[in-house]
PDB file of C-alpha atoms in Angstrom:
ATOM      1  CA  MET A 705      30.349  -0.995 -14.438  1.00  0.00           C
ATOM      2  CA  ASP A 706      32.859  -1.207 -17.620  1.00  0.00           C
ATOM      3  CA  VAL A 707      30.898  -4.021 -19.888  1.00  0.00           C
ATOM      4  CA  THR A 708      33.409  -5.095 -22.059  1.00  0.00           C
ATOM      5  CA  ASN A 709      34.998  -6.734 -18.690  1.00  0.00           C
ATOM      6  CA  MET A 710      34.658 -10.456 -20.377  1.00  0.00           C
ATOM      7  CA  ASN A 711      36.385 -11.315 -16.892  1.00  0.00           C
ATOM      8  CA  ASP A 712      33.137 -10.593 -14.736  1.00  0.00           C
ATOM      9  CA  PRO A 713      32.268 -13.309 -11.968  1.00  0.00           C
ATOM     10  CA  ARG A 714      29.389 -13.268 -12.895  1.00  0.00           C
ATOM     11  CA  LEU A 715      29.976 -14.779 -16.878  1.00  0.00           C
ATOM     12  CA  THR A 716      32.446 -16.947 -15.143  1.00  0.00           C
ATOM     13  CA  ALA A 717      29.693 -18.266 -12.145  1.00  0.00           C
ATOM     14  CA  ILE A 718      26.888 -18.338 -15.153  1.00  0.00           C
ATOM     15  CA  GLY A 719      28.953 -20.772 -17.436  1.00  0.00           C
ATOM     16  CA  LEU A 720      30.225 -22.732 -15.103  1.00  0.00           C
ATOM     17  CA  LEU A 721      26.704 -23.114 -13.904  1.00  0.00           C
ATOM     18  CA  SER A 722      25.729 -23.732 -17.622  1.00  0.00           C
ATOM     19  CA  GLU A 723      28.677 -26.741 -18.329  1.00  0.00           C
ATOM     20  CA  VAL A 724      27.731 -28.202 -15.425  1.00  0.00           C
ATOM     21  CA  TYR A 725      24.629 -29.167 -16.254  1.00  0.00           C
ATOM     22  CA  ALA A 726      25.589 -29.647 -20.024  1.00  0.00           C
ATOM     23  CA  GLY A 727      28.057 -31.887 -18.980  1.00  0.00           C
ATOM     24  CA  LEU A 728      25.228 -33.905 -16.512  1.00  0.00           C
ATOM     25  CA  THR A 729      22.705 -33.924 -18.508  1.00  0.00           C
ATOM     26  CA  ALA A 730      24.838 -35.540 -21.794  1.00  0.00           C
ATOM     27  CA  ARG A 731      26.549 -37.998 -19.110  1.00  0.00           C
ATOM     28  CA  MET A 732      22.827 -39.110 -17.612  1.00  0.00           C
ATOM     29  CA  GLN A 733      21.186 -40.101 -20.766  1.00  0.00           C
ATOM     30  CA  PRO A 734      22.353 -42.927 -21.717  1.00  0.00           C
ATOM     31  CA  VAL A 735      20.967 -44.252 -18.455  1.00  0.00           C
ATOM     32  CA  PHE A 736      17.452 -42.822 -18.951  1.00  0.00           C
ATOM     33  CA  ASN A 737      17.441 -44.022 -23.044  1.00  0.00           C
ATOM     34  CA  ALA A 738      18.999 -47.688 -21.932  1.00  0.00           C
ATOM     35  CA  ALA A 739      15.208 -47.683 -19.545  1.00  0.00           C
ATOM     36  CA  GLY A 740      13.764 -45.725 -22.969  1.00  0.00           C
ATOM     37  CA  LEU A 741      13.122 -42.992 -20.817  1.00  0.00           C
ATOM     38  CA  SER A 742      13.773 -38.718 -22.022  1.00  0.00           C
ATOM     39  CA  GLU A 743      15.220 -36.625 -19.716  1.00  0.00           C
ATOM     40  CA  ILE A 744      12.469 -35.445 -18.618  1.00  0.00           C
ATOM     41  CA  ASP A 745      10.528 -38.935 -18.264  1.00  0.00           C
ATOM     42  CA  PHE A 746      12.865 -39.549 -15.838  1.00  0.00           C
ATOM     43  CA  GLU A 747      11.920 -36.044 -13.902  1.00  0.00           C
ATOM     44  CA  THR A 748       8.409 -36.423 -13.956  1.00  0.00           C
ATOM     45  CA  LEU A 749       8.972 -40.184 -12.842  1.00  0.00           C
ATOM     46  CA  ILE A 750      11.266 -38.971  -9.520  1.00  0.00           C
ATOM     47  CA  ARG A 751       8.756 -36.507  -8.653  1.00  0.00           C
ATOM     48  CA  LEU A 752       5.898 -37.990  -8.388  1.00  0.00           C
ATOM     49  CA  GLY A 753       8.021 -41.198  -6.891  1.00  0.00           C
ATOM     50  CA  ARG A 754       9.435 -38.512  -4.158  1.00  0.00           C
ATOM     51  CA  SER A 755       6.156 -37.291  -3.254  1.00  0.00           C
ATOM     52  CA  PRO A 756       3.706 -38.407  -0.497  1.00  0.00           C
ATOM     53  CA  ARG A 757       1.770 -41.203  -2.126  1.00  0.00           C
ATOM     54  CA  HIS A 758       3.363 -41.144  -5.251  1.00  0.00           C
ATOM     55  CA  ALA A 759       0.967 -38.866  -6.969  1.00  0.00           C
ATOM     56  CA  LEU A 760       0.809 -35.501  -7.787  1.00  0.00           C
ATOM     57  CA  ARG A 761      -2.200 -32.944  -8.822  1.00  0.00           C
ATOM     58  CA  MET A 762      -1.808 -32.685 -12.364  1.00  0.00           C
ATOM     59  CA  THR A 763      -0.638 -28.552 -12.639  1.00  0.00           C
ATOM     60  CA  ASP A 764       1.619 -28.662  -9.666  1.00  0.00           C
ATOM     61  CA  LEU A 765       3.842 -31.471 -11.816  1.00  0.00           C
ATOM     62  CA  ALA A 766       3.269 -28.913 -14.302  1.00  0.00           C
ATOM     63  CA  ALA A 767       5.012 -26.493 -11.920  1.00  0.00           C
ATOM     64  CA  GLN A 768       7.415 -28.531 -10.444  1.00  0.00           C
ATOM     65  CA  THR A 769       8.679 -29.910 -14.008  1.00  0.00           C
ATOM     66  CA  GLY A 770       8.694 -26.384 -15.483  1.00  0.00           C
ATOM     67  CA  LEU A 771       6.544 -27.489 -18.214  1.00  0.00           C
ATOM     68  CA  SER A 772       3.071 -26.058 -19.468  1.00  0.00           C
ATOM     69  CA  THR A 773       0.367 -27.789 -18.871  1.00  0.00           C
ATOM     70  CA  SER A 774      -0.013 -29.349 -22.400  1.00  0.00           C
ATOM     71  CA  GLY A 775       3.446 -30.119 -21.976  1.00  0.00           C
ATOM     72  CA  VAL A 776       2.983 -31.341 -19.074  1.00  0.00           C
ATOM     73  CA  THR A 777      -0.426 -33.265 -20.170  1.00  0.00           C
ATOM     74  CA  ARG A 778       2.047 -34.890 -22.952  1.00  0.00           C
ATOM     75  CA  VAL A 779       4.512 -36.144 -20.650  1.00  0.00           C
ATOM     76  CA  VAL A 780       1.846 -37.790 -18.809  1.00  0.00           C
ATOM     77  CA  ASP A 781      -0.204 -39.224 -22.229  1.00  0.00           C
ATOM     78  CA  ARG A 782       3.632 -41.195 -22.931  1.00  0.00           C
ATOM     79  CA  LEU A 783       3.784 -42.302 -19.509  1.00  0.00           C
ATOM     80  CA  GLU A 784       0.106 -43.671 -19.179  1.00  0.00           C
ATOM     81  CA  ARG A 785       0.110 -45.367 -22.563  1.00  0.00           C
ATOM     82  CA  ASP A 786       3.871 -47.390 -20.979  1.00  0.00           C
ATOM     83  CA  GLY A 787       1.140 -47.822 -17.915  1.00  0.00           C
ATOM     84  CA  LEU A 788       3.203 -46.646 -15.569  1.00  0.00           C
ATOM     85  CA  VAL A 789       1.515 -43.329 -14.822  1.00  0.00           C
ATOM     86  CA  ILE A 790      -2.220 -43.163 -14.294  1.00  0.00           C
ATOM     87  CA  ARG A 791      -4.473 -39.954 -13.740  1.00  0.00           C
ATOM     88  CA  GLU A 792      -7.157 -39.706 -10.974  1.00  0.00           C
ATOM     89  CA  ALA A 793      -9.392 -37.272 -10.158  1.00  0.00           C
ATOM     90  CA  CYS A 794      -9.606 -35.121  -7.356  1.00  0.00           C
ATOM     91  CA  ALA A 795     -12.870 -36.639  -4.294  1.00  0.00           C
ATOM     92  CA  THR A 796     -12.994 -32.432  -4.213  1.00  0.00           C
ATOM     93  CA  ASP A 797     -12.387 -30.995  -7.383  1.00  0.00           C
ATOM     94  CA  ARG A 798     -13.268 -31.841  -9.828  1.00  0.00           C
ATOM     95  CA  ARG A 799     -11.946 -29.689 -12.365  1.00  0.00           C
ATOM     96  CA  ALA A 800      -8.314 -31.698 -11.221  1.00  0.00           C
ATOM     97  CA  SER A 801      -6.568 -34.500 -11.119  1.00  0.00           C
ATOM     98  CA  TYR A 802      -3.732 -36.368  -9.901  1.00  0.00           C
ATOM     99  CA  ALA A 803      -1.151 -37.904 -12.193  1.00  0.00           C
ATOM    100  CA  THR A 804       0.081 -41.257  -9.393  1.00  0.00           C
ATOM    101  CA  LEU A 805       2.668 -43.844 -10.203  1.00  0.00           C
ATOM    102  CA  THR A 806       1.597 -46.855 -10.866  1.00  0.00           C
ATOM    103  CA  PRO A 807       3.962 -49.929  -9.523  1.00  0.00           C
ATOM    104  CA  ALA A 808       5.285 -50.416 -13.248  1.00  0.00           C
ATOM    105  CA  GLY A 809       6.370 -46.888 -12.479  1.00  0.00           C
ATOM    106  CA  LEU A 810       8.335 -47.251  -9.328  1.00  0.00           C
ATOM    107  CA  ASP A 811       9.364 -50.649 -10.947  1.00  0.00           C
ATOM    108  CA  LYS A 812      11.157 -48.728 -13.662  1.00  0.00           C
ATOM    109  CA  LEU A 813      13.071 -46.100 -11.134  1.00  0.00           C
ATOM    110  CA  ASP A 814      14.019 -49.040  -9.487  1.00  0.00           C
ATOM    111  CA  GLU A 815      15.688 -50.202 -12.833  1.00  0.00           C
ATOM    112  CA  VAL A 816      17.359 -46.631 -13.554  1.00  0.00           C
ATOM    113  CA  LEU A 817      18.490 -45.746  -9.769  1.00  0.00           C
ATOM    114  CA  PRO A 818      20.802 -47.936  -8.999  1.00  0.00           C
ATOM    115  CA  GLN A 819      23.518 -46.576 -12.028  1.00  0.00           C
ATOM    116  CA  HIS A 820      21.647 -42.902 -11.836  1.00  0.00           C
ATOM    117  CA  LEU A 821      22.985 -42.149  -8.452  1.00  0.00           C
ATOM    118  CA  ALA A 822      26.172 -44.008  -9.409  1.00  0.00           C
ATOM    119  CA  ASP A 823      26.555 -42.010 -12.237  1.00  0.00           C
ATOM    120  CA  VAL A 824      25.339 -38.754 -10.164  1.00  0.00           C
ATOM    121  CA  ASP A 825      27.736 -39.790  -6.936  1.00  0.00           C
ATOM    122  CA  GLU A 826      30.884 -40.374  -9.276  1.00  0.00           C
ATOM    123  CA  VAL A 827      30.556 -37.120 -10.830  1.00  0.00           C
ATOM    124  CA  PHE A 828      28.415 -34.267  -9.012  1.00  0.00           C
ATOM    125  CA  THR A 829      27.610 -35.512  -5.236  1.00  0.00           C
ATOM    126  CA  GLY A 830      31.004 -37.593  -4.725  1.00  0.00           C
ATOM    127  CA  LEU A 831      33.647 -34.870  -5.778  1.00  0.00           C
ATOM    128  CA  LEU A 832      32.576 -32.982  -1.821  1.00  0.00           C
ATOM    129  CA  GLY A 833      33.190 -33.761   1.268  1.00  0.00           C
ATOM    130  CA  SER A 834      30.240 -33.675   3.592  1.00  0.00           C
ATOM    131  CA  ASP A 835      30.534 -30.133   4.624  1.00  0.00           C
ATOM    132  CA  GLU A 836      31.057 -28.331   0.936  1.00  0.00           C
ATOM    133  CA  LEU A 837      27.745 -30.721  -0.365  1.00  0.00           C
ATOM    134  CA  GLU A 838      25.759 -29.264   2.620  1.00  0.00           C
ATOM    135  CA  ALA A 839      26.533 -25.986   1.354  1.00  0.00           C
ATOM    136  CA  PHE A 840      25.906 -26.371  -2.512  1.00  0.00           C
ATOM    137  CA  LEU A 841      22.564 -27.973  -1.184  1.00  0.00           C
ATOM    138  CA  THR A 842      22.028 -24.681   1.043  1.00  0.00           C
ATOM    139  CA  THR A 843      22.945 -22.600  -1.854  1.00  0.00           C
ATOM    140  CA  LEU A 844      21.657 -24.148  -4.776  1.00  0.00           C
ATOM    141  CA  ARG A 845      17.675 -23.584  -3.009  1.00  0.00           C
ATOM    142  CA  LYS A 846      18.076 -20.832  -2.099  1.00  0.00           C
ATOM    143  CA  ILE A 847      18.635 -19.859  -5.483  1.00  0.00           C
ATOM    144  CA  ARG A 848      16.171 -22.506  -7.026  1.00  0.00           C
ATOM    145  CA  SER A 849      13.485 -20.108  -4.092  1.00  0.00           C
ATOM    146  CA  VAL A 850      13.794 -16.821  -6.083  1.00  0.00           C
ATOM    147  CA  VAL A 851      14.368 -18.082 -10.023  1.00  0.00           C
ATOM    148  CA  ARG A 852      11.982 -21.367  -9.585  1.00  0.00           C
ATOM    149  CA  PRO A 853       9.889 -21.149  -6.514  1.00  0.00           C
ATOM    150  CA  CYS A 854       6.625 -23.506  -7.705  1.00  0.00           C
ATOM    151  CA  ALA A 855       9.906 -26.086  -7.945  1.00  0.00           C
ATOM    152  CA  THR A 856       8.570 -27.567  -4.763  1.00  0.00           C
ATOM    153  CA  ALA A 857       4.619 -27.674  -5.395  1.00  0.00           C
ATOM    154  CA  GLY A 858       2.703 -29.823  -4.109  1.00  0.00           C
ATOM    155  CA  ALA A 859       5.089 -31.690  -1.810  1.00  0.00           C
ATOM    156  CA  GLU A 860       3.459 -31.149   1.372  1.00  0.00           C
ATOM    157  CA  VAL A 861       0.841 -34.126   1.952  1.00  0.00           C
ATOM    158  CA  THR A 862      -2.083 -33.804  -0.995  1.00  0.00           C
ATOM    159  CA  SER A 863      -5.054 -36.320  -1.340  1.00  0.00           C
ATOM    160  CA  VAL A 864      -6.551 -38.268  -4.113  1.00  0.00           C
ATOM    161  CA  ARG A 865      -9.435 -39.057  -2.220  1.00  0.00           C
ATOM    162  CA  SER A 866     -10.427 -37.491   0.490  1.00  0.00           C
TER     163      SER A 866
END
């Protein structure tokens, strides 16, 4: 391969992905800001909201968000101060704790999600036909399983208070 080939489709693919991600992030940020959330705050809340019993082990939450354990602790500390999340001890493992969405956290998601979903539809998923969207989601899951295999850690049913 000629390393000076600037027209390599691999460069195009990663460049387009980067540009799309930056554009989507910029588009979504005003909604998060208006709700007093950062992007990682929203990601944490939505991951908890989509999990069984709205709870995840802190280690699984760290794996899903790509944060270090200390990084996820700081995010959960902030969300806990805001009353959006609580920590709960694991009844079967004293070393583990869960982050659990509070009713206020669910209310915050109810506040943010309508506009967020409208934005996602307008500039992302709504641009694709149903077959295109299904193929795109399958492709994203295939890539995610290689680059972030822990992205669904703890998604199976877990028990907070066994």
